[in-house]
Amino acid sequence: MSEYTLTRSIPVEEGYDIVVAGGGPAGCAAAVCAAREGARVLLVEALGCLGGTGTSGLVTEFDPMANGERMVVGGLMREIIETLYQRGFVPTLLDPKRWREEFHKWTPFDAEGLKLLLDELTDETGVEVRFFTRVIDAQVDDATKRVDGVVLSNMEGYRYVRAKAFIDATGDGLLCGFCGARHWDAGRDTPNIMPPTLCALFSGIDWEALNVGDIGLPRHQEKVEQAIADGFFSQPDRHVPGMFMNMGKLGSMNAGHVFGMDSLNCRSLTDGMKRGRRLVREYAAFYRKYFGLDDLRLVTTAAMMGIRESRRAQGEYTLCYADYQARRKFPDQIAIFAKSVDIHVYDTTPEQYERYYSEFTKMDRYKPGEYYGIPYGTLVPKGFDNLWVAGRCVSADIKVQGSLRVQPAASMMGQAAGVAAWQAIKTGTTARTLDTAKLVETLRRQGANLPQEELSPVMTVDGRD
């Protein structure tokens, strides 16, 4: 490919304390919680609403937020679910114990309700939101590893925005990549890519016919196996998460792995979206034929692909599976979590489905009351002074990422990144020299569930290069 040198004079904007890239659960929490502390925040989002996976991605159920004894998720995420429930945007048949206490239970919600709530939160806190805007480059001082500004692109053209701190909440670690931060790319630096799924919203669902019992996964593996034996599917994928209750007879379908798709490659992502839409139709036909759902109707497919794995930052600490197995706690932990490892199948072989099923339901599954900590250093790209990362692209090995890549954990990590960035600005410190004891105290004041008795002013580092 030949190269073209682009030279432009573009407007420069200043006056922001923090720029947050990505308006999903991590980015919204980072922006709102920093603004509540007094920061002037610019939040940029590539699509036309906030919420990311939960709205544009139609993953309309929050992953488990309690560990069988108590709610481990706190802070803004807890505020969001409680507010949605109060406003009727969570099915009324649900007992709040579901997210406050019960073990490994998912909580459905109305995506439109979440969009409205996030608009309100950003308006109330004074966060400036720019929709249909992407970060496309960054300016970094190579000697000091400080980010000076980012280049934004939208229908008005290019803008160069300077700020004191920057948070990558893009999910794909795009800002980290533009800054030259060290990272792992799935499929390039790892042998496999966990396949994504394009989710979809359906109406006319007879939940009794699906035999969901609770509102969790349909007990449908036997029917999946039968359809495979019948040659019904274009790919014999045994891992079908299923149809999840939304509101009334509405449900979101999480089915149809798009194998081999690379979300960091535009051609691959484009082809994946097209294939995802075809798979949605295929699985709709499966539910009609094998469950007798004659009234099932497709309302819409998601505006964004449900990416599970793409890029992960290499941080000052990399949370690893040994930490997960040990239920390790950290003095500088900024969140606690308890979800099982959830690494989807890499291919359609029976061996891959058995591997997935064993990991998710059997291997080292936590008992009620157990949890692990997420230390602050996972949010700090190695060597950088004013750059943070939050969400599924934080510094974790692939197995732990398979637990914490979900919306509740992303929100808690985003809240910590936003508060840390503002604390660093106020105190004249850096991401790496931040007083993490004070960070934990501020997060606790904001409602975070951080039960560690021992605090430390210095973050945990792993010493790995």
Coordinates of C-alpha atoms in Angstrom, one line a residue:
M1 CA 0.0 0.0 0.0
S2 CA 1.4 3.4 -1.0
E3 CA 1.3 6.3 1.5
Y4 CA -0.1 9.8 1.3
T5 CA 1.0 12.6 3.6
L6 CA -1.9 14.6 4.9
T7 CA -1.3 18.2 5.9
R8 CA -4.1 20.2 7.5
S9 CA -4.6 23.2 9.7
I10 CA -7.3 22.2 12.1
P11 CA -9.0 24.1 15.0
V12 CA -7.6 23.6 18.5
E13 CA -9.9 23.4 21.5
E14 CA -8.7 23.8 25.1
G15 CA -10.2 24.1 28.5
Y16 CA -11.0 20.5 29.3
D17 CA -9.7 18.6 32.3
I18 CA -10.4 15.1 30.9
V19 CA -11.3 13.7 27.5
V20 CA -13.1 10.3 27.6
A21 CA -13.1 8.3 24.4
G22 CA -16.1 6.0 24.2
G23 CA -19.6 6.4 25.7
G24 CA -20.3 2.8 26.9
P25 CA -20.6 1.7 30.5
A26 CA -17.0 2.5 31.3
G27 CA -16.9 5.8 29.5
C28 CA -20.2 7.1 31.0
A29 CA -19.1 6.2 34.5
A30 CA -15.7 7.8 34.1
A31 CA -17.2 11.0 32.7
V32 CA -20.1 11.3 35.2
C33 CA -18.1 10.4 38.3
A34 CA -15.2 12.7 37.4
A35 CA -17.6 15.6 36.7
R36 CA -19.3 15.0 40.1
E37 CA -16.0 15.7 41.7
G38 CA -15.6 19.0 39.7
A39 CA -13.8 18.1 36.5
R40 CA -14.7 19.6 33.1
V41 CA -15.2 16.5 31.0
L42 CA -15.6 15.9 27.2
L43 CA -17.2 12.5 26.4
V44 CA -17.0 11.5 22.7
E45 CA -19.1 8.6 21.3
A46 CA -19.0 7.2 17.8
L47 CA -22.7 6.4 17.7
G48 CA -25.8 8.4 18.6
C49 CA -26.5 7.3 22.1
L50 CA -24.7 6.4 25.3
G51 CA -24.6 3.0 26.8
G52 CA -22.5 1.1 24.3
T53 CA -23.1 -2.7 24.5
G54 CA -26.3 -2.2 26.6
T55 CA -28.0 0.1 24.2
S56 CA -26.4 0.1 20.7
G57 CA -25.3 -3.5 21.2
L58 CA -28.7 -4.7 22.5
V59 CA -27.1 -6.8 25.3
T60 CA -30.1 -5.8 27.5
E61 CA -29.2 -7.7 30.6
F62 CA -26.7 -6.8 33.2
D63 CA -24.3 -9.6 34.2
P64 CA -24.3 -10.9 37.8
M65 CA -23.9 -8.1 40.4
A66 CA -24.0 -10.1 43.6
N67 CA -22.2 -13.2 45.0
G68 CA -24.9 -15.1 46.8
E69 CA -24.6 -13.1 50.0
R70 CA -24.3 -9.5 49.1
M71 CA -24.1 -7.1 46.1
V72 CA -20.4 -6.8 45.1
V73 CA -21.1 -4.1 42.5
G74 CA -21.4 -0.5 43.9
G75 CA -21.0 3.1 42.8
L76 CA -22.7 4.5 39.7
M77 CA -23.6 1.0 38.4
R78 CA -25.6 0.3 41.5
E79 CA -27.3 3.7 41.2
I80 CA -28.1 3.0 37.6
I81 CA -29.8 -0.4 38.2
E82 CA -31.8 0.9 41.2
T83 CA -33.0 3.9 39.2
L84 CA -34.0 1.8 36.2
Y85 CA -36.0 -0.4 38.6
Q86 CA -37.7 2.5 40.3
R87 CA -38.7 3.9 36.9
G88 CA -40.1 0.6 35.6
F89 CA -37.3 -0.1 33.2
V90 CA -36.6 -3.5 34.8
P91 CA -39.3 -6.3 34.6
T92 CA -41.7 -5.9 37.6
L93 CA -41.7 -9.6 38.1
L94 CA -38.1 -9.4 39.4
D95 CA -37.3 -9.2 43.1
P96 CA -34.5 -6.7 43.8
K97 CA -32.7 -9.5 45.7
R98 CA -31.8 -10.7 42.2
W99 CA -29.0 -8.1 41.8
R100 CA -28.6 -7.2 45.5
E101 CA -27.9 -10.7 46.8
E102 CA -28.5 -13.7 44.5
F103 CA -25.6 -15.7 42.9
H104 CA -25.0 -15.6 39.1
K105 CA -28.3 -14.1 38.1
W106 CA -28.6 -11.7 35.1
T107 CA -30.9 -8.7 35.3
P108 CA -32.8 -7.5 32.2
F109 CA -33.5 -3.9 31.5
D110 CA -35.1 -1.6 28.9
A111 CA -32.4 -0.2 26.6
E112 CA -34.4 3.0 25.9
G113 CA -34.7 3.6 29.6
L114 CA -31.0 3.3 30.0
K115 CA -30.4 5.7 27.1
L116 CA -32.6 8.3 28.8
L117 CA -31.0 7.9 32.2
L118 CA -27.5 8.3 30.8
D119 CA -28.5 11.4 29.0
E120 CA -29.9 12.8 32.2
L121 CA -26.7 11.9 34.2
T122 CA -24.4 13.6 31.8
D123 CA -26.6 16.7 31.5
E124 CA -27.0 17.0 35.3
T125 CA -23.2 16.7 35.9
G126 CA -22.3 19.1 33.1
V127 CA -20.5 16.5 31.0
E128 CA -20.1 17.7 27.4
V129 CA -21.2 14.9 25.1
R130 CA -20.4 14.7 21.4
F131 CA -22.2 12.0 19.4
F132 CA -21.1 10.7 16.0
T133 CA -17.5 11.7 17.0
R134 CA -14.4 9.5 17.0
V135 CA -10.9 9.8 18.3
I136 CA -8.7 9.2 15.2
D137 CA -5.2 10.1 16.5
A138 CA -3.3 11.4 19.5
Q139 CA -0.2 13.6 20.1
V140 CA 2.2 12.1 22.7
D141 CA 5.5 13.4 24.0
D142 CA 7.7 10.4 23.5
A143 CA 10.2 11.5 26.2
T144 CA 7.7 12.0 29.0
K145 CA 4.9 9.6 27.8
R146 CA 2.4 12.4 28.3
V147 CA -0.6 12.8 26.0
D148 CA -1.0 16.4 24.9
G149 CA -4.2 16.1 22.9
V150 CA -6.4 14.0 20.6
V151 CA -7.7 14.5 17.1
L152 CA -11.4 14.1 16.8
S153 CA -13.4 13.6 13.6
N154 CA -17.1 14.2 13.0
M155 CA -19.4 15.9 10.5
E156 CA -17.8 19.3 11.3
G157 CA -14.4 18.0 10.2
Y158 CA -11.3 17.6 12.4
R159 CA -10.6 19.1 15.9
Y160 CA -7.5 18.9 18.0
V161 CA -8.5 18.9 21.7
R162 CA -6.1 19.4 24.4
A163 CA -6.7 18.2 28.0
K164 CA -4.9 17.3 31.2
A165 CA -5.9 13.7 31.2
F166 CA -7.3 11.1 28.8
I167 CA -9.3 7.9 29.3
D168 CA -9.6 5.1 26.8
A169 CA -13.1 3.6 27.2
T170 CA -13.4 2.5 23.5
G171 CA -13.5 -1.2 24.4
D172 CA -11.1 -1.9 21.6
G173 CA -8.3 0.1 23.2
L174 CA -8.2 2.5 20.2
L175 CA -6.8 5.5 22.0
C176 CA -4.1 3.4 23.6
G177 CA -3.1 2.2 20.1
F178 CA -3.0 5.8 18.8
C179 CA -0.8 6.8 21.8
G180 CA 1.6 4.0 21.2
A181 CA 0.8 2.3 24.5
R182 CA 1.8 -1.4 24.8
H183 CA -1.0 -3.8 24.2
W184 CA -2.0 -7.3 23.1
D185 CA -4.2 -7.7 20.0
A186 CA -6.3 -10.8 19.8
G187 CA -5.3 -13.0 16.9
R188 CA -2.1 -11.2 16.4
D189 CA -0.5 -11.5 19.8
T190 CA -2.7 -14.4 20.9
P191 CA -3.5 -17.7 19.0
N192 CA -7.3 -17.2 18.9
I193 CA -10.0 -14.5 18.8
M194 CA -13.1 -15.0 20.9
P195 CA -15.9 -14.7 18.4
P196 CA -18.4 -11.8 18.7
T197 CA -22.2 -12.0 18.2
L198 CA -24.6 -9.5 16.6
C199 CA -27.5 -9.3 19.1
A200 CA -31.1 -8.6 18.1
L201 CA -34.4 -7.6 19.6
F202 CA -37.5 -9.8 19.0
S203 CA -41.2 -9.4 19.9
G204 CA -44.0 -12.0 20.2
I205 CA -42.0 -14.4 22.5
D206 CA -43.9 -17.1 24.4
W207 CA -41.7 -17.5 27.4
E208 CA -43.5 -20.6 28.6
A209 CA -42.8 -22.3 25.3
L210 CA -39.1 -21.5 25.7
N211 CA -39.3 -23.1 29.2
V212 CA -37.0 -20.5 30.7
G213 CA -38.2 -21.1 34.3
D214 CA -36.4 -18.1 35.8
I215 CA -35.4 -15.5 33.2
G216 CA -32.1 -17.0 32.4
L217 CA -30.9 -19.2 29.6
P218 CA -33.5 -21.4 27.9
R219 CA -33.0 -25.1 28.6
H220 CA -32.5 -25.7 24.9
Q221 CA -29.3 -27.5 24.4
E222 CA -31.1 -30.7 23.3
K223 CA -32.9 -28.7 20.6
V224 CA -29.7 -27.1 19.5
E225 CA -28.1 -30.6 19.1
Q226 CA -31.2 -31.8 17.2
A227 CA -31.0 -28.9 14.8
I228 CA -27.3 -29.6 14.2
A229 CA -28.1 -33.2 13.5
D230 CA -30.8 -32.1 11.1
G231 CA -28.3 -30.0 9.2
F232 CA -30.4 -26.9 10.0
F233 CA -27.6 -24.4 10.7
S234 CA -25.0 -23.0 8.3
Q235 CA -22.4 -23.7 11.0
P236 CA -22.8 -26.4 13.7
D237 CA -22.3 -24.1 16.6
R238 CA -23.3 -25.8 19.9
H239 CA -22.8 -22.7 22.0
V240 CA -26.0 -20.7 21.8
P241 CA -26.4 -18.4 24.7
G242 CA -30.1 -17.9 23.8
M243 CA -33.1 -15.6 24.1
F244 CA -33.2 -13.4 27.1
M245 CA -36.3 -11.8 28.6
N246 CA -36.5 -8.0 28.1
M247 CA -39.8 -6.4 28.9
G248 CA -43.1 -8.3 28.4
K249 CA -43.0 -10.4 25.2
L250 CA -39.8 -8.6 24.0
G251 CA -36.5 -10.4 24.2
S252 CA -32.9 -10.0 23.1
M253 CA -31.3 -12.8 21.3
N254 CA -27.6 -13.6 21.8
A255 CA -26.9 -16.3 19.2
G256 CA -24.8 -16.8 16.2
H257 CA -21.0 -16.5 16.7
V258 CA -19.2 -14.7 13.9
F259 CA -16.1 -16.9 13.9
G260 CA -12.8 -15.4 12.7
M261 CA -13.9 -11.8 12.8
D262 CA -11.3 -9.2 13.7
S263 CA -12.9 -6.0 15.2
L264 CA -9.6 -4.1 14.6
N265 CA -9.9 -4.7 10.9
C266 CA -12.5 -2.6 9.0
R267 CA -13.0 -5.1 6.2
S268 CA -13.4 -8.0 8.7
L269 CA -15.8 -6.0 10.8
T270 CA -17.9 -5.0 7.8
D271 CA -18.2 -8.6 6.6
G272 CA -18.9 -9.7 10.2
M273 CA -21.9 -7.3 10.5
K274 CA -23.4 -8.6 7.2
R275 CA -22.9 -12.2 8.3
G276 CA -24.3 -11.4 11.8
R277 CA -27.5 -10.2 10.2
R278 CA -27.8 -13.4 8.2
L279 CA -27.3 -15.4 11.4
V280 CA -30.0 -13.5 13.2
R281 CA -32.5 -14.6 10.6
E282 CA -31.2 -18.2 10.8
Y283 CA -31.6 -18.4 14.5
A284 CA -35.0 -16.7 14.4
A285 CA -36.1 -19.6 12.0
F286 CA -34.6 -22.0 14.5
Y287 CA -36.7 -20.7 17.4
R288 CA -39.8 -20.7 15.2
K289 CA -39.3 -24.3 14.0
Y290 CA -37.9 -26.0 17.1
F291 CA -39.8 -24.1 19.8
G292 CA -43.1 -23.4 17.9
L293 CA -42.7 -19.6 18.3
D294 CA -45.0 -18.7 15.4
D295 CA -45.5 -15.1 16.5
L296 CA -41.7 -14.4 16.8
R297 CA -40.9 -11.2 14.9
L298 CA -37.5 -9.5 14.5
V299 CA -37.7 -5.9 15.7
T300 CA -34.1 -4.8 14.9
T301 CA -30.6 -6.0 14.9
A302 CA -28.0 -4.1 17.0
A303 CA -26.2 -1.1 15.6
M304 CA -22.9 -2.4 16.8
M305 CA -21.3 -5.8 16.9
G306 CA -21.1 -7.5 20.3
I307 CA -17.3 -7.7 20.6
R308 CA -15.9 -9.9 23.3
E309 CA -12.2 -9.7 22.6
S310 CA -10.0 -7.4 20.6
R311 CA -7.2 -5.3 22.3
R312 CA -6.0 -5.3 25.8
A313 CA -3.7 -2.7 27.3
Q314 CA -0.5 -3.8 29.0
G315 CA -0.8 -2.0 32.3
E316 CA 1.3 -1.5 35.4
Y317 CA -0.4 -4.6 36.7
T318 CA -1.8 -7.4 34.7
L319 CA -4.6 -9.3 36.5
C320 CA -4.0 -13.0 35.8
Y321 CA -5.9 -16.2 36.2
A322 CA -3.8 -17.2 39.3
D323 CA -5.2 -14.0 41.0
Y324 CA -8.7 -15.2 40.0
Q325 CA -8.1 -18.7 41.4
A326 CA -6.7 -17.3 44.6
R327 CA -9.7 -14.9 45.1
R328 CA -6.9 -12.4 45.6
K329 CA -7.6 -9.1 47.3
F330 CA -5.5 -5.9 46.8
P331 CA -5.1 -2.9 49.0
D332 CA -5.5 -0.7 45.9
Q333 CA -8.4 -2.6 44.5
I334 CA -10.9 -0.2 42.8
A335 CA -13.6 -2.8 42.3
I336 CA -14.6 -6.4 43.3
F337 CA -16.3 -8.9 41.1
A338 CA -17.4 -12.5 41.1
K339 CA -18.5 -13.7 37.7
S340 CA -17.3 -17.0 36.2
V341 CA -14.7 -17.1 33.5
D342 CA -16.7 -16.9 30.2
I343 CA -14.5 -17.7 27.2
H344 CA -16.8 -18.5 24.3
V345 CA -16.0 -21.3 21.9
Y346 CA -13.3 -20.6 19.4
D347 CA -14.7 -23.0 16.8
T348 CA -17.7 -25.4 16.2
T349 CA -16.1 -28.6 17.5
P350 CA -17.7 -30.6 20.3
E351 CA -14.3 -30.3 22.2
Q352 CA -14.6 -26.5 22.2
Y353 CA -18.1 -26.6 23.6
E354 CA -17.1 -28.9 26.3
R355 CA -14.1 -26.7 27.2
Y356 CA -16.4 -23.6 27.4
Y357 CA -19.1 -25.4 29.4
S358 CA -16.6 -26.8 31.8
E359 CA -14.9 -23.4 32.4
F360 CA -18.1 -21.5 32.9
T361 CA -20.0 -24.0 35.1
K362 CA -17.5 -26.2 36.8
M363 CA -13.8 -25.1 36.7
D364 CA -13.0 -23.0 39.7
R365 CA -16.5 -21.6 39.9
Y366 CA -16.8 -19.3 42.9
K367 CA -18.9 -20.3 45.9
P368 CA -21.4 -17.9 47.4
G369 CA -19.7 -15.1 49.2
E370 CA -16.4 -15.2 47.2
Y371 CA -15.0 -12.5 45.0
Y372 CA -11.7 -11.2 43.6
G373 CA -10.3 -7.7 43.5
I374 CA -9.4 -5.5 40.5
P375 CA -6.3 -3.5 41.3
Y376 CA -5.8 0.1 40.2
G377 CA -2.7 -0.7 38.1
T378 CA -4.8 -2.6 35.6
L379 CA -6.2 0.8 34.5
V380 CA -2.8 2.4 33.9
P381 CA -1.0 1.7 30.6
K382 CA 2.6 0.9 31.3
G383 CA 4.8 4.0 31.4
F384 CA 2.1 6.6 30.9
D385 CA 1.5 9.6 33.2
N386 CA -1.9 11.0 32.1
L387 CA -3.6 8.1 30.3
W388 CA -6.0 5.6 31.8
V389 CA -8.0 2.7 30.3
A390 CA -11.3 1.2 31.5
G391 CA -13.6 -1.6 30.4
R392 CA -12.9 -4.8 28.6
C393 CA -9.5 -3.5 27.2
V394 CA -7.9 -3.2 30.7
S395 CA -4.7 -5.1 31.6
A396 CA -5.8 -8.7 32.3
D397 CA -5.0 -12.0 30.8
I398 CA -7.5 -13.6 28.6
K399 CA -9.2 -15.8 31.2
V400 CA -9.7 -13.0 33.7
Q401 CA -10.8 -10.7 30.8
G402 CA -13.5 -13.4 30.2
S403 CA -14.9 -12.5 33.6
L404 CA -14.6 -8.8 33.8
R405 CA -15.4 -7.8 30.2
V406 CA -19.0 -7.2 31.1
Q407 CA -21.1 -4.1 31.8
P408 CA -21.2 -3.9 35.6
A409 CA -17.4 -4.4 35.9
A410 CA -16.7 -2.0 33.1
S411 CA -18.8 0.7 34.9
M412 CA -16.9 0.2 38.1
M413 CA -13.5 0.4 36.3
G414 CA -14.6 3.5 34.5
Q415 CA -15.7 5.2 37.7
A416 CA -12.3 4.5 39.2
A417 CA -10.5 5.8 36.1
G418 CA -12.5 9.0 36.0
V419 CA -11.9 9.7 39.7
A420 CA -8.2 8.8 39.5
A421 CA -7.7 11.2 36.5
W422 CA -9.3 14.1 38.4
Q423 CA -7.3 13.3 41.6
A424 CA -4.1 13.3 39.6
I425 CA -4.9 16.7 38.1
K426 CA -5.9 18.2 41.5
T427 CA -2.8 16.9 43.3
G428 CA -0.3 17.4 40.5
T429 CA 0.6 13.7 40.5
T430 CA 0.5 11.2 37.7
A431 CA -1.4 8.0 36.9
R432 CA 1.6 6.0 38.3
T433 CA 2.3 8.1 41.4
L434 CA -1.3 8.6 42.5
D435 CA -2.1 8.1 46.1
T436 CA -4.3 5.0 45.8
A437 CA -5.4 5.1 49.4
K438 CA -7.1 8.5 48.8
L439 CA -8.5 7.1 45.5
V440 CA -10.2 4.3 47.4
E441 CA -11.5 6.7 50.0
T442 CA -13.1 8.9 47.3
L443 CA -14.6 5.9 45.5
R444 CA -16.1 4.7 48.8
R445 CA -17.6 8.1 49.3
Q446 CA -19.2 7.7 45.9
G447 CA -20.7 4.4 46.9
A448 CA -18.2 1.9 45.7
N449 CA -18.0 -1.4 47.5
L450 CA -14.4 -1.7 48.5
P451 CA -14.2 -3.8 51.7
Q452 CA -10.4 -4.1 52.0
E453 CA -9.2 -3.1 55.5
E454 CA -5.6 -2.4 54.5
L455 CA -5.0 0.6 52.2
S456 CA -1.8 1.6 50.5
P457 CA -0.8 4.9 48.9
V458 CA 1.2 3.0 46.3
M459 CA -0.4 0.9 43.6
T460 CA 0.3 -2.8 43.2
V461 CA 2.6 -3.5 40.3
D462 CA 3.6 -6.9 38.9
G463 CA 7.1 -6.1 37.7
R464 CA 6.5 -7.9 34.4
D465 CA 8.0 -6.3 31.3

